[in-house]
PDB file of C-alpha atoms in Angstrom:
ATOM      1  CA  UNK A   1     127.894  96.840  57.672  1.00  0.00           C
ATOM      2  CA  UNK A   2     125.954  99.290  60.534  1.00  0.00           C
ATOM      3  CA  UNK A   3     123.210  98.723  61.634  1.00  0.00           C
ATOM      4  CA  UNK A   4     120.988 101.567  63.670  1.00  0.00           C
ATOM      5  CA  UNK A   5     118.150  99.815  66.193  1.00  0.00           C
ATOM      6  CA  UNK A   6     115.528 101.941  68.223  1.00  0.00           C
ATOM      7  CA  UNK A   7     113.905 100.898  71.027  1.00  0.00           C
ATOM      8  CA  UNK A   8     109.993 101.767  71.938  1.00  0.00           C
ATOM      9  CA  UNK A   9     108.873 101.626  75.489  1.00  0.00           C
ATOM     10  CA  UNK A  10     106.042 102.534  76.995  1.00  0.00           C
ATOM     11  CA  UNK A  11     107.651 103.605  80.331  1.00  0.00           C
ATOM     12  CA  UNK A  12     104.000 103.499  81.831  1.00  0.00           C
ATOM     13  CA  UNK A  13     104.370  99.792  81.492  1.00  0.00           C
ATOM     14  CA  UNK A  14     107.320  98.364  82.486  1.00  0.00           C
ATOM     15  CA  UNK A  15     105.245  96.276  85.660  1.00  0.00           C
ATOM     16  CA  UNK A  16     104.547  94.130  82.749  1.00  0.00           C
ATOM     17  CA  UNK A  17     107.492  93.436  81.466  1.00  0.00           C
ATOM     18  CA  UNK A  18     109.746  90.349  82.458  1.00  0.00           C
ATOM     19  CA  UNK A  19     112.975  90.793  84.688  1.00  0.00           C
ATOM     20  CA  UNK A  20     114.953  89.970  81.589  1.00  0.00           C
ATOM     21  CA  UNK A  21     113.798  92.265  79.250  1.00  0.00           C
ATOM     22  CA  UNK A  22     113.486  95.009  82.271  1.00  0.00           C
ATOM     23  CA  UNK A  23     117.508  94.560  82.833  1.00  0.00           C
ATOM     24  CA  UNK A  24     118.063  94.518  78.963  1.00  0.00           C
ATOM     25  CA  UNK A  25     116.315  98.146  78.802  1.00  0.00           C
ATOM     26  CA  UNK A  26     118.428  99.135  81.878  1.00  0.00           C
ATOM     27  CA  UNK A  27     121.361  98.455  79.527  1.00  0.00           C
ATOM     28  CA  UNK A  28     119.993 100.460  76.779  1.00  0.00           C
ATOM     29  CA  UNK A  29     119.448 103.305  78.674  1.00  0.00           C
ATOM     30  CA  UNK A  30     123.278 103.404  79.993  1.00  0.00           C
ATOM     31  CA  UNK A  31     123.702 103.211  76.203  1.00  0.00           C
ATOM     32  CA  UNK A  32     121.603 105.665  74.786  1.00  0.00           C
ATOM     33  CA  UNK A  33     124.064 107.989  73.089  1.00  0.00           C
ATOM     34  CA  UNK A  34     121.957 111.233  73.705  1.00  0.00           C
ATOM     35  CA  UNK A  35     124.176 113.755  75.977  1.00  0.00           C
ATOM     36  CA  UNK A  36     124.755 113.420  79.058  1.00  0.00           C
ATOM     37  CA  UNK A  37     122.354 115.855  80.361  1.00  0.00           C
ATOM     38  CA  UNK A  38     119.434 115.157  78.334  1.00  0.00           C
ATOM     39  CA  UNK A  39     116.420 115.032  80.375  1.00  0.00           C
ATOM     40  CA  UNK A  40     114.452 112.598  78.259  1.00  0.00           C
ATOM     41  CA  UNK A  41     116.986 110.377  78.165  1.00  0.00           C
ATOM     42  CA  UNK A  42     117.490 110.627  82.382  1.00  0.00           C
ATOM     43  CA  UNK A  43     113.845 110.597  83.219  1.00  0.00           C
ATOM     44  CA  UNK A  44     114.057 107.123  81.380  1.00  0.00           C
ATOM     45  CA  UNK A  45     116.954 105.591  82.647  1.00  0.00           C
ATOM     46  CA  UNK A  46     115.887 106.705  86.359  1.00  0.00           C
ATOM     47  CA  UNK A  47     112.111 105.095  85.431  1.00  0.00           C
ATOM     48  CA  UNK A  48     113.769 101.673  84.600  1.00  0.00           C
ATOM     49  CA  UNK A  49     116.102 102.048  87.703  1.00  0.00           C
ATOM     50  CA  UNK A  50     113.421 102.472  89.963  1.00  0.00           C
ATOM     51  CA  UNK A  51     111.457  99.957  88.300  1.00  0.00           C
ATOM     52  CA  UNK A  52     114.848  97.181  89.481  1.00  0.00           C
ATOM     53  CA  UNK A  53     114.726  98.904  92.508  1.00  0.00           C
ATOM     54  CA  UNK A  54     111.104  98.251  93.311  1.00  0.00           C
ATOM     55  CA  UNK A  55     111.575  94.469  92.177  1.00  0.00           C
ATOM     56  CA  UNK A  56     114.278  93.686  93.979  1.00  0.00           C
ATOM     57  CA  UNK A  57     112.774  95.373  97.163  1.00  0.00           C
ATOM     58  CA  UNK A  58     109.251  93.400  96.606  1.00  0.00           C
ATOM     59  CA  UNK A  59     111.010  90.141  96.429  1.00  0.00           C
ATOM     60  CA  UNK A  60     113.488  90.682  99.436  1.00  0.00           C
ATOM     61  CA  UNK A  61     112.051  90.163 103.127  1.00  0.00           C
ATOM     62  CA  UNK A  62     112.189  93.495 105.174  1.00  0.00           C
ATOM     63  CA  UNK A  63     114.749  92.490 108.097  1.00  0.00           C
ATOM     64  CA  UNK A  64     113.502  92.411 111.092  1.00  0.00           C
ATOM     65  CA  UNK A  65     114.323  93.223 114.747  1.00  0.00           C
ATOM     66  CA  UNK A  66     117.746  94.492 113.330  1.00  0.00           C
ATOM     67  CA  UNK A  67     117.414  97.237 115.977  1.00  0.00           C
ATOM     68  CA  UNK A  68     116.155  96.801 119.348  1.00  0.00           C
ATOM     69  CA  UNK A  69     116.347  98.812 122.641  1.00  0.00           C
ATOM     70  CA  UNK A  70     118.258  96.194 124.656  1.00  0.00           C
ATOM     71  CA  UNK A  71     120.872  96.177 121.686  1.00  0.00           C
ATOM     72  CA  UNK A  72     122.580  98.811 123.643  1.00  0.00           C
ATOM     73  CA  UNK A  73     122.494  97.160 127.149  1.00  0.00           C
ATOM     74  CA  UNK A  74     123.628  93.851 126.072  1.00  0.00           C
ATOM     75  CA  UNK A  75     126.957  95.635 123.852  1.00  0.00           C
ATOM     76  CA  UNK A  76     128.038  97.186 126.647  1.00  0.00           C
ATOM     77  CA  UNK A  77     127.441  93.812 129.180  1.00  0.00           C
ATOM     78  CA  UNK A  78     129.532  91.685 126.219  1.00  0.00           C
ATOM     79  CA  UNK A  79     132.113  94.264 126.547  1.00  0.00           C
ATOM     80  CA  UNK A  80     133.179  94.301 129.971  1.00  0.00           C
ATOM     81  CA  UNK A  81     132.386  90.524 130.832  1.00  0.00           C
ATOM     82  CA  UNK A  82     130.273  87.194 130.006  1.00  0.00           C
ATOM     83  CA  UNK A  83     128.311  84.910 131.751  1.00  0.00           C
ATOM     84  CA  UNK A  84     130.106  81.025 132.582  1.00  0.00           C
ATOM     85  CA  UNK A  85     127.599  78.582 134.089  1.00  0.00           C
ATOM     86  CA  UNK A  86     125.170  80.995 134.839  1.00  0.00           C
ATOM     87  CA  UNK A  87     127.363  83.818 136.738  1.00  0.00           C
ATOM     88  CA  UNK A  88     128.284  87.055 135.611  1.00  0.00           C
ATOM     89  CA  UNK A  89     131.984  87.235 135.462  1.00  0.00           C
ATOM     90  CA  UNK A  90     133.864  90.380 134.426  1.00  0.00           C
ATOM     91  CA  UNK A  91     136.968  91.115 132.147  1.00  0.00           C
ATOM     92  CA  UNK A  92     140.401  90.493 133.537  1.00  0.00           C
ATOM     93  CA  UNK A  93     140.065  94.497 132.372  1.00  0.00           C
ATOM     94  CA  UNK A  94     137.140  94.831 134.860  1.00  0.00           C
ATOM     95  CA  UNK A  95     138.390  92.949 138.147  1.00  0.00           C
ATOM     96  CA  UNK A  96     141.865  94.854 137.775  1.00  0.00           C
ATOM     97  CA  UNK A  97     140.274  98.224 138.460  1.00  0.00           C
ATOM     98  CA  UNK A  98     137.568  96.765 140.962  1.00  0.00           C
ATOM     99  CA  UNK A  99     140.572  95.767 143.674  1.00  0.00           C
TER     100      UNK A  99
END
């Protein structure tokens, strides 16, 4: 027994659609046995990608302070000593070429 099912989408649409049925029609367009370089069958594979994309950005906080200016100052102090009870002390590394 075949069977042969076609999918309608109004691509204008998909905000509307649940996450669910938005991931089914992801899988349906990695399906779609049109070739490879058919440009109907891209521009609607790339629509529902970017649709997932835009979810998953919306619903994931933007990270913050990831970068900062003193980043670079503070790598380089953690790399040639630490502080112990409130005094800078340098790397073995560091008081070796300092004598």
């Amino acid at each position: 027994m075949k069977y042969a099912v076609t999918v309608s989408v109004d691509t204008d649409s998909l905000s509307g659609f649940t996450d669910s049925y938005i991931a089914s029609l992801w899988h349906v367009g990695q399906a779609n046995p049109a070739p490879h370089d058919d440009p109907d069958a891209g521009a609607f594979a790339e629509k529902i990608g970017r649709e997932i994309i835009a979810r998953f950005l919306r619903n994931m906080p933007a990270e913050l302070y990831a970068h900062q200016g003193h980043h670079h100052y503070f790598s380089n102090l953690i790399k040639h000593g630490k502080m112990v009870d409130g005094e800078w002390v340098p790397n073995a590394a560091e008081q070796a070429g300092a004598e």
